[in-house]
Amino acid sequence: MNPEKDFAPLTPNIVRALNDKLYEKRKVAALEIEKLVREFVAQNNTVQIKHVIQTLSQEFALSQHPHSRKGGLIGLAACSIALGKDSGLYLKELIEPVLTCFNDADSRLRYYACEALYNIVKVARGAVLPHFNVLFDGLSKLAADPDPNVKSGSELLDRLLKDIVTESNKFDLVSFIPLLRERIYSNNQYARQFIISWILVLESVPDINLLDYLPEILDGLFQILGDNGKEIRKMCEVVLGEFLKEIKKNPSSVKFAEMANILVIHCQTTDDLIQLTAMCWMREFIQLAGRVMLPYSSGILTAVLPCLAYDDRKKSIKEVANVCNQSLMKLVTPEDDELDELRPGQRQAEPTPDDALPKQEGTASGGPDGSCDSSFSSGISVFTAASTERAPVTLHLDGIVQVLNCHLSDTAIGMMTRIAVLKWLYHLYIKTPRKMFRHTDSLFPILLQTLSDESDEVILKDLEVLAEIASSPAGQTDDPGPLDGPDLQASHSELQVPTPGRAGLLNTSGTKGLECSPSTPTMNSYFYKFMINLLKRFSSERKLLEVRGPFIIRQLCLLLNAENIFHSMADILLREEDLKFASTMVHALNTILLTSTELFQLRNQLKDLKTLNYRHAYDLIQKFGDLEVTVDFLAEVDKLVQLIECPIFTYLRLQLLDVKNNPYLIKALYGLLMLLPQSSAFQLLSHRLQCVPNPELLQTEDSLKAAPKSQKADSPSIDYAELLQHFEKVQNKHLEVRHQRSGRGDHLDRRVVL
C-alpha cells in the first residue's frame, strides 16, 4: 500500500494501524474509525460516511496485502456498529467486500470475514433480509469449510441469521427458492446439513408457506436422504415427515401433479430408505389426490409393480407398494370407458399427444412413458401431465398397457408382479372394455405365451383375462378399432384364423373363413380365435399339453361355456391335418369330459340327450373288426373298461338293470369284451356283465298284464344265462392255455389310475 496516498478522512495513524500485523493494533484502529463515523452520523454527513466505507472496502478489504484485508474487515464492522440502525442504508457497500473475503485462501482471513459479517448483521437485523440470498450463498460455502474455526464462526452467523428470519415477516421466499433449489444438490455433507437446517427453519415459520414450493426442492431432499451420514439422513427424514404431515392437513393446496414424476423416479432407486419413503409418499398422493394421479399411472406402475415381488428383506416396501397398486386400480371406473371426445363445456385435463411422447428432462422429470426400465436413472418411465387443475381426467391406456405388456413379457420378473399385471389387465377389461379391445391384438400373443408359466396362480389369472376377452360384449366386432398409440401397431399374426387346405389347420395364415364356426355358438368374435390359437399352442408345445393342458381346459370350462369350448375344439380338430396331434387332443378332451368335476353339468346334458347313443356305440364296435388291433388300441379299450368302473359311470351301470330299454348298451359291452384278450380288464368287464339280470325276472305283474299277447309271443328273448355260461366255458379254456405258458405274462394286463 502506498503510504503517501491520501486516505482522508482516515488519519495516517488509523491507516498505519489497520495495516499492522498485530490484531490489537488493528482493533485500536477500528475503535478510532467507530468514533469517527459516529461523528459523521451526528452531523448527518452521508458523503463522508460513504467515503470511509469505500476507502475501507477498496483500499483495505480488497487489498492484495493480507494484513490490509484484515484491517479493512474490522474497519467495516466498526462502521456498521457506529451507524447502528442507519447501517441498513449502507448494507450493500458493507456486505459485498466481506463476502468476497469468504473465498480467501487464508483461513484466518476467512474467519475474520465471518466475524465482521456477524457484527454487521447483528446491528442491521431485519434490514439484511433484502440481501439474504447473497448472505445465504456465502454461508453455504463456509458450512463446508475445512477449517474448524471458520466453520464454527459460520455456525454463529448462521444461527443469528435464522433468528432474524424467524422473527421477521418480510422474508422474500420467492426470490430465495431458486438459490435453495441450486444449493440443495450439493454433495458435501456439511452443505447438505446446512440446507436441511434452513428448510426446517423456514418450514417452522407460520408466515412462510414453503409447501407451495415443495416441487422445487423435493427431488433434492430425496437426494440428500441417500447421504452416507446417519445424522443427515435422520434430519432429512424429519423434514420430509413434516412436509407429509402438512400435505395431509392441506391437500387442496398441494401441487400433486408437479411432484408425481419425482416420486416415480425415487420409487425405483436401489436405496431402501429412499425407496420406502418415496413409496409412502406415493401412497398418500394416490389416496389424497385421487384421479389427479391417473395421467401418471404408467410411471407409477413401472415403479410399483417390481416391488410386489420383493421378499421379506424388503417387506415394508412391498406392503406399501401393494397399497399403492390397489389404490391406483380403484381409480379406474366404468366412466373411463366413455368416448374420448370432449363433452360440451368440458375442459381437457389430460396430456396432449405431444406431452405423451418420450422425454428426457433430467432427474426430476423422468423418461419415456411406458418404459420398463426399473433402474434409477434419468430415463425412468413417467407421464407428464399438461394441467394440474382439478378438471375431469380422461384415462389414456396407451402407456398403461405398454407397461403391463412389457412386465408380462419379462421372464425375469417375479411371480407376484406377473399376477398383479394380469389383475390389472382383467380390471381394465372389466372397467374399460371398449378402450382395452383396441389393444387386444398386441396383448393376445403374450397372454397365450403366459400359459406356459411355471406358476398355477399365474396361469389361472391369465385364463381369467383370456376368458374375459373371449366373452366380453365389447369384443363382438371383427374390427376392434384403431390402436391408441403408434407403438402398439403390433403384428396380428397370433389372431389370424387358419385357412383350410394348408399344411395343418393350426398353422395360422389368414382368412376369416373359420373365424366363426357355423355350428358353434361363439361368445364373441375373439372366442373362436382364442380356441384356434390355444390349440395351435398345444400343437407346437406338446409338453404344455401334457403337463398343463387338462388344467387349462378344465379352468376354461369354469370361466366360459363348456359346451362352446368342446364344440369349437371339435370343429377345429375335424380339419386338423396332423392326425397324431388330433388323436392326442381328442383323447385329452375325452378324459377331461369323462373324469373332471368341472364338466359335471356338460356330462348331465349329454346324458339327457334323447339320441341312440348306445346304438351308435354298438355300431362303432362292429367297425373295429375291420381295423388292425394294435397294442395302443387294446390299451385304450382297457382304459375304457376301467372308466366304466369309476363313480362317474354309476348311472351307466344302473342302466344295465333296465335290460329291455338298453339292449344296445349290453351288446356294446359284450362287444368290448370280445375285443379284449384274457386280461384283468377282461375279467373286470366279464364279472360286471354277470351281474346283468334276466329281464323276465324284472318284469312286474302289471307289466305282464299290460303287454299285448302278440308281443309276448313274437318278441324274442335273450337267454343271458346261457350266453354267460358260454363265455365262462370260453374263458376257462383260455385260462388253461394261459397256464400252460409258464413264465409268460400278459403284456396287456394293465391298470389305469384315475
PDB file of N, CA and C in Angstrom, residues 617-618 620-622 624 629 633-634 636-642 644-645 656 664-692 720 722-732 734 746 748:
ATOM      1  N   ALA A 617     -72.673 -96.571 -30.333  1.00  0.00           N
ATOM      2  CA  ALA A 617     -71.500 -97.237 -29.760  1.00  0.00           C
ATOM      3  C   ALA A 617     -71.386 -98.668 -30.268  1.00  0.00           C
ATOM      4  N   TYR A 618     -72.505 -99.344 -30.302  1.00  0.00           N
ATOM      5  CA  TYR A 618     -72.505-100.735 -30.778  1.00  0.00           C
ATOM      6  C   TYR A 618     -72.046-100.802 -32.238  1.00  0.00           C
ATOM      7  N   LEU A 620     -70.127 -98.712 -33.811  1.00  0.00           N
ATOM      8  CA  LEU A 620     -68.686 -98.424 -33.870  1.00  0.00           C
ATOM      9  C   LEU A 620     -67.868 -99.662 -33.520  1.00  0.00           C
ATOM     10  N   ILE A 621     -68.301-100.389 -32.510  1.00  0.00           N
ATOM     11  CA  ILE A 621     -67.566-101.590 -32.095  1.00  0.00           C
ATOM     12  C   ILE A 621     -67.562-102.626 -33.207  1.00  0.00           C
ATOM     13  N   GLN A 622     -68.658-102.695 -33.940  1.00  0.00           N
ATOM     14  CA  GLN A 622     -68.703-103.617 -35.062  1.00  0.00           C
ATOM     15  C   GLN A 622     -67.666-103.240 -36.122  1.00  0.00           C
ATOM     16  N   PHE A 624     -64.804-101.997 -35.549  1.00  0.00           N
ATOM     17  CA  PHE A 624     -63.451-102.287 -35.081  1.00  0.00           C
ATOM     18  C   PHE A 624     -62.930-103.617 -35.634  1.00  0.00           C
ATOM     19  N   VAL A 629     -55.828-104.390 -34.945  1.00  0.00           N
ATOM     20  CA  VAL A 629     -55.842-104.306 -33.480  1.00  0.00           C
ATOM     21  C   VAL A 629     -54.395-104.201 -32.993  1.00  0.00           C
ATOM     22  N   PHE A 633     -54.373 -99.674 -29.298  1.00  0.00           N
ATOM     23  CA  PHE A 633     -55.828 -99.791 -29.382  1.00  0.00           C
ATOM     24  C   PHE A 633     -56.368-100.567 -28.179  1.00  0.00           C
ATOM     25  N   LEU A 634     -55.740-101.692 -27.869  1.00  0.00           N
ATOM     26  CA  LEU A 634     -56.182-102.505 -26.746  1.00  0.00           C
ATOM     27  C   LEU A 634     -55.993-101.777 -25.414  1.00  0.00           C
ATOM     28  N   GLU A 636     -56.346 -98.593 -25.022  1.00  0.00           N
ATOM     29  CA  GLU A 636     -57.460 -97.657 -24.911  1.00  0.00           C
ATOM     30  C   GLU A 636     -58.729 -98.371 -24.456  1.00  0.00           C
ATOM     31  N   VAL A 637     -58.971 -99.570 -24.979  1.00  0.00           N
ATOM     32  CA  VAL A 637     -60.135-100.342 -24.551  1.00  0.00           C
ATOM     33  C   VAL A 637     -60.014-100.689 -23.073  1.00  0.00           C
ATOM     34  N   ASP A 638     -58.803-101.036 -22.663  1.00  0.00           N
ATOM     35  CA  ASP A 638     -58.535-101.337 -21.257  1.00  0.00           C
ATOM     36  C   ASP A 638     -58.890-100.140 -20.376  1.00  0.00           C
ATOM     37  N   LYS A 639     -58.469 -98.953 -20.810  1.00  0.00           N
ATOM     38  CA  LYS A 639     -58.767 -97.734 -20.048  1.00  0.00           C
ATOM     39  C   LYS A 639     -60.271 -97.484 -19.980  1.00  0.00           C
ATOM     40  N   LEU A 640     -60.964 -97.757 -21.069  1.00  0.00           N
ATOM     41  CA  LEU A 640     -62.408 -97.554 -21.088  1.00  0.00           C
ATOM     42  C   LEU A 640     -63.097 -98.464 -20.079  1.00  0.00           C
ATOM     43  N   VAL A 641     -62.638 -99.696 -19.987  1.00  0.00           N
ATOM     44  CA  VAL A 641     -63.208-100.626 -19.013  1.00  0.00           C
ATOM     45  C   VAL A 641     -62.985-100.105 -17.596  1.00  0.00           C
ATOM     46  N   GLN A 642     -61.778 -99.599 -17.360  1.00  0.00           N
ATOM     47  CA  GLN A 642     -61.502 -99.037 -16.035  1.00  0.00           C
ATOM     48  C   GLN A 642     -62.420 -97.854 -15.739  1.00  0.00           C
ATOM     49  N   ILE A 644     -65.424 -97.343 -16.857  1.00  0.00           N
ATOM     50  CA  ILE A 644     -66.793 -97.804 -16.603  1.00  0.00           C
ATOM     51  C   ILE A 644     -66.985 -98.144 -15.134  1.00  0.00           C
ATOM     52  N   GLU A 645     -65.916 -98.569 -14.464  1.00  0.00           N
ATOM     53  CA  GLU A 645     -65.995 -98.937 -13.057  1.00  0.00           C
ATOM     54  C   GLU A 645     -65.851 -97.738 -12.121  1.00  0.00           C
ATOM     55  N   LEU A 656     -77.844-100.920 -16.670  1.00  0.00           N
ATOM     56  CA  LEU A 656     -77.780-102.348 -17.007  1.00  0.00           C
ATOM     57  C   LEU A 656     -78.932-103.134 -16.387  1.00  0.00           C
ATOM     58  N   TYR A 664     -78.772-102.279 -26.590  1.00  0.00           N
ATOM     59  CA  TYR A 664     -77.529-101.970 -27.296  1.00  0.00           C
ATOM     60  C   TYR A 664     -76.398-101.608 -26.341  1.00  0.00           C
ATOM     61  N   LEU A 665     -76.736-101.144 -25.169  1.00  0.00           N
ATOM     62  CA  LEU A 665     -75.704-100.928 -24.153  1.00  0.00           C
ATOM     63  C   LEU A 665     -75.055-102.255 -23.787  1.00  0.00           C
ATOM     64  N   ILE A 666     -75.892-103.281 -23.564  1.00  0.00           N
ATOM     65  CA  ILE A 666     -75.356-104.597 -23.196  1.00  0.00           C
ATOM     66  C   ILE A 666     -74.577-105.190 -24.363  1.00  0.00           C
ATOM     67  N   LYS A 667     -75.104-105.034 -25.572  1.00  0.00           N
ATOM     68  CA  LYS A 667     -74.389-105.548 -26.739  1.00  0.00           C
ATOM     69  C   LYS A 667     -73.038-104.852 -26.912  1.00  0.00           C
ATOM     70  N   ALA A 668     -73.029-103.541 -26.674  1.00  0.00           N
ATOM     71  CA  ALA A 668     -71.768-102.798 -26.817  1.00  0.00           C
ATOM     72  C   ALA A 668     -70.736-103.286 -25.812  1.00  0.00           C
ATOM     73  N   LEU A 669     -71.180-103.529 -24.574  1.00  0.00           N
ATOM     74  CA  LEU A 669     -70.251-104.006 -23.553  1.00  0.00           C
ATOM     75  C   LEU A 669     -69.750-105.412 -23.875  1.00  0.00           C
ATOM     76  N   TYR A 670     -70.646-106.275 -24.384  1.00  0.00           N
ATOM     77  CA  TYR A 670     -70.194-107.603 -24.801  1.00  0.00           C
ATOM     78  C   TYR A 670     -69.240-107.502 -25.983  1.00  0.00           C
ATOM     79  N   GLY A 671     -69.473-106.513 -26.849  1.00  0.00           N
ATOM     80  CA  GLY A 671     -68.554-106.301 -27.960  1.00  0.00           C
ATOM     81  C   GLY A 671     -67.166-105.935 -27.474  1.00  0.00           C
ATOM     82  N   LEU A 672     -67.092-105.057 -26.460  1.00  0.00           N
ATOM     83  CA  LEU A 672     -65.797-104.718 -25.864  1.00  0.00           C
ATOM     84  C   LEU A 672     -65.143-105.948 -25.264  1.00  0.00           C
ATOM     85  N   LEU A 673     -65.970-106.772 -24.632  1.00  0.00           N
ATOM     86  CA  LEU A 673     -65.429-107.990 -24.032  1.00  0.00           C
ATOM     87  C   LEU A 673     -64.803-108.885 -25.095  1.00  0.00           C
ATOM     88  N   MET A 674     -65.435-108.943 -26.277  1.00  0.00           N
ATOM     89  CA  MET A 674     -64.906-109.766 -27.353  1.00  0.00           C
ATOM     90  C   MET A 674     -63.598-109.209 -27.919  1.00  0.00           C
ATOM     91  N   LEU A 675     -63.439-107.906 -27.813  1.00  0.00           N
ATOM     92  CA  LEU A 675     -62.208-107.299 -28.342  1.00  0.00           C
ATOM     93  C   LEU A 675     -61.009-107.552 -27.435  1.00  0.00           C
ATOM     94  N   LEU A 676     -61.273-107.735 -26.143  1.00  0.00           N
ATOM     95  CA  LEU A 676     -60.179-107.851 -25.177  1.00  0.00           C
ATOM     96  C   LEU A 676     -59.585-109.251 -25.162  1.00  0.00           C
ATOM     97  N   PRO A 677     -58.273-109.344 -24.990  1.00  0.00           N
ATOM     98  CA  PRO A 677     -57.658-110.648 -24.726  1.00  0.00           C
ATOM     99  C   PRO A 677     -57.888-111.022 -23.265  1.00  0.00           C
ATOM    100  N   GLN A 678     -57.389-112.208 -22.873  1.00  0.00           N
ATOM    101  CA  GLN A 678     -57.528-112.626 -21.480  1.00  0.00           C
ATOM    102  C   GLN A 678     -56.643-111.727 -20.614  1.00  0.00           C
ATOM    103  N   SER A 679     -57.252-110.794 -19.936  1.00  0.00           N
ATOM    104  CA  SER A 679     -56.510-109.824 -19.122  1.00  0.00           C
ATOM    105  C   SER A 679     -57.365-109.435 -17.930  1.00  0.00           C
ATOM    106  N   SER A 680     -56.807-108.602 -17.089  1.00  0.00           N
ATOM    107  CA  SER A 680     -57.561-108.141 -15.922  1.00  0.00           C
ATOM    108  C   SER A 680     -58.777-107.335 -16.347  1.00  0.00           C
ATOM    109  N   ALA A 681     -58.645-106.588 -17.444  1.00  0.00           N
ATOM    110  CA  ALA A 681     -59.788-105.828 -17.935  1.00  0.00           C
ATOM    111  C   ALA A 681     -60.898-106.766 -18.391  1.00  0.00           C
ATOM    112  N   PHE A 682     -60.520-107.854 -19.042  1.00  0.00           N
ATOM    113  CA  PHE A 682     -61.500-108.855 -19.468  1.00  0.00           C
ATOM    114  C   PHE A 682     -62.243-109.408 -18.256  1.00  0.00           C
ATOM    115  N   GLN A 683     -61.483-109.750 -17.215  1.00  0.00           N
ATOM    116  CA  GLN A 683     -62.092-110.291 -16.005  1.00  0.00           C
ATOM    117  C   GLN A 683     -63.044-109.278 -15.374  1.00  0.00           C
ATOM    118  N   LEU A 684     -62.612-108.021 -15.344  1.00  0.00           N
ATOM    119  CA  LEU A 684     -63.406-106.972 -14.705  1.00  0.00           C
ATOM    120  C   LEU A 684     -64.738-106.778 -15.422  1.00  0.00           C
ATOM    121  N   LEU A 685     -64.677-106.691 -16.745  1.00  0.00           N
ATOM    122  CA  LEU A 685     -65.896-106.468 -17.511  1.00  0.00           C
ATOM    123  C   LEU A 685     -66.789-107.713 -17.495  1.00  0.00           C
ATOM    124  N   SER A 686     -66.173-108.869 -17.539  1.00  0.00           N
ATOM    125  CA  SER A 686     -66.944-110.108 -17.513  1.00  0.00           C
ATOM    126  C   SER A 686     -67.720-110.243 -16.213  1.00  0.00           C
ATOM    127  N   HIS A 687     -67.076-109.933 -15.115  1.00  0.00           N
ATOM    128  CA  HIS A 687     -67.754-110.002 -13.827  1.00  0.00           C
ATOM    129  C   HIS A 687     -68.889-108.999 -13.752  1.00  0.00           C
ATOM    130  N   ARG A 688     -68.698-107.838 -14.354  1.00  0.00           N
ATOM    131  CA  ARG A 688     -69.761-106.837 -14.353  1.00  0.00           C
ATOM    132  C   ARG A 688     -70.967-107.332 -15.147  1.00  0.00           C
ATOM    133  N   LEU A 689     -70.691-107.939 -16.293  1.00  0.00           N
ATOM    134  CA  LEU A 689     -71.794-108.401 -17.137  1.00  0.00           C
ATOM    135  C   LEU A 689     -72.528-109.589 -16.514  1.00  0.00           C
ATOM    136  N   GLN A 690     -71.845-110.335 -15.663  1.00  0.00           N
ATOM    137  CA  GLN A 690     -72.516-111.436 -14.975  1.00  0.00           C
ATOM    138  C   GLN A 690     -73.602-110.931 -14.025  1.00  0.00           C
ATOM    139  N   CYS A 691     -73.479-109.666 -13.686  1.00  0.00           N
ATOM    140  CA  CYS A 691     -74.461-109.077 -12.774  1.00  0.00           C
ATOM    141  C   CYS A 691     -75.705-108.579 -13.496  1.00  0.00           C
ATOM    142  N   VAL A 692     -75.692-108.633 -14.823  1.00  0.00           N
ATOM    143  CA  VAL A 692     -76.868-108.184 -15.569  1.00  0.00           C
ATOM    144  C   VAL A 692     -77.986-109.191 -15.345  1.00  0.00           C
ATOM    145  N   TYR A 720     -79.727-114.914 -21.293  1.00  0.00           N
ATOM    146  CA  TYR A 720     -78.463-114.376 -20.791  1.00  0.00           C
ATOM    147  C   TYR A 720     -77.704-115.404 -19.977  1.00  0.00           C
ATOM    148  N   GLU A 722     -77.574-118.613 -20.522  1.00  0.00           N
ATOM    149  CA  GLU A 722     -76.893-119.485 -21.480  1.00  0.00           C
ATOM    150  C   GLU A 722     -75.706-118.777 -22.108  1.00  0.00           C
ATOM    151  N   LEU A 723     -75.902-117.466 -22.395  1.00  0.00           N
ATOM    152  CA  LEU A 723     -74.816-116.684 -23.003  1.00  0.00           C
ATOM    153  C   LEU A 723     -73.622-116.580 -22.063  1.00  0.00           C
ATOM    154  N   LEU A 724     -73.888-116.351 -20.786  1.00  0.00           N
ATOM    155  CA  LEU A 724     -72.813-116.229 -19.807  1.00  0.00           C
ATOM    156  C   LEU A 724     -72.097-117.562 -19.607  1.00  0.00           C
ATOM    157  N   GLN A 725     -72.897-118.671 -19.609  1.00  0.00           N
ATOM    158  CA  GLN A 725     -72.263-119.982 -19.485  1.00  0.00           C
ATOM    159  C   GLN A 725     -71.310-120.241 -20.638  1.00  0.00           C
ATOM    160  N   HIS A 726     -71.732-119.806 -21.830  1.00  0.00           N
ATOM    161  CA  HIS A 726     -70.867-119.961 -22.997  1.00  0.00           C
ATOM    162  C   HIS A 726     -69.563-119.182 -22.812  1.00  0.00           C
ATOM    163  N   PHE A 727     -69.677-117.944 -22.326  1.00  0.00           N
ATOM    164  CA  PHE A 727     -68.470-117.132 -22.132  1.00  0.00           C
ATOM    165  C   PHE A 727     -67.594-117.680 -21.026  1.00  0.00           C
ATOM    166  N   GLU A 728     -68.217-118.300 -20.013  1.00  0.00           N
ATOM    167  CA  GLU A 728     -67.421-118.901 -18.952  1.00  0.00           C
ATOM    168  C   GLU A 728     -66.612-120.078 -19.483  1.00  0.00           C
ATOM    169  N   LYS A 729     -67.231-120.889 -20.370  1.00  0.00           N
ATOM    170  CA  LYS A 729     -66.505-122.006 -20.974  1.00  0.00           C
ATOM    171  C   LYS A 729     -65.330-121.493 -21.796  1.00  0.00           C
ATOM    172  N   VAL A 730     -65.602-120.448 -22.596  1.00  0.00           N
ATOM    173  CA  VAL A 730     -64.524-119.862 -23.414  1.00  0.00           C
ATOM    174  C   VAL A 730     -63.417-119.323 -22.523  1.00  0.00           C
ATOM    175  N   GLN A 731     -63.838-118.687 -21.460  1.00  0.00           N
ATOM    176  CA  GLN A 731     -62.856-118.102 -20.537  1.00  0.00           C
ATOM    177  C   GLN A 731     -62.000-119.189 -19.896  1.00  0.00           C
ATOM    178  N   ASN A 732     -62.639-120.293 -19.425  1.00  0.00           N
ATOM    179  CA  ASN A 732     -61.893-121.374 -18.775  1.00  0.00           C
ATOM    180  C   ASN A 732     -60.911-122.019 -19.739  1.00  0.00           C
ATOM    181  N   HIS A 734     -59.455-120.553 -22.257  1.00  0.00           N
ATOM    182  CA  HIS A 734     -58.320-119.632 -22.424  1.00  0.00           C
ATOM    183  C   HIS A 734     -57.401-119.665 -21.218  1.00  0.00           C
ATOM    184  N   ASP A 746     -49.008-111.558 -19.305  1.00  0.00           N
ATOM    185  CA  ASP A 746     -49.866-110.860 -20.290  1.00  0.00           C
ATOM    186  C   ASP A 746     -49.431-109.403 -20.371  1.00  0.00           C
ATOM    187  N   LEU A 748     -50.663-107.173 -21.851  1.00  0.00           N
ATOM    188  CA  LEU A 748     -51.775-106.217 -21.972  1.00  0.00           C
ATOM    189  C   LEU A 748     -52.528-106.042 -20.656  1.00  0.00           C
TER     190      LEU A 748
END
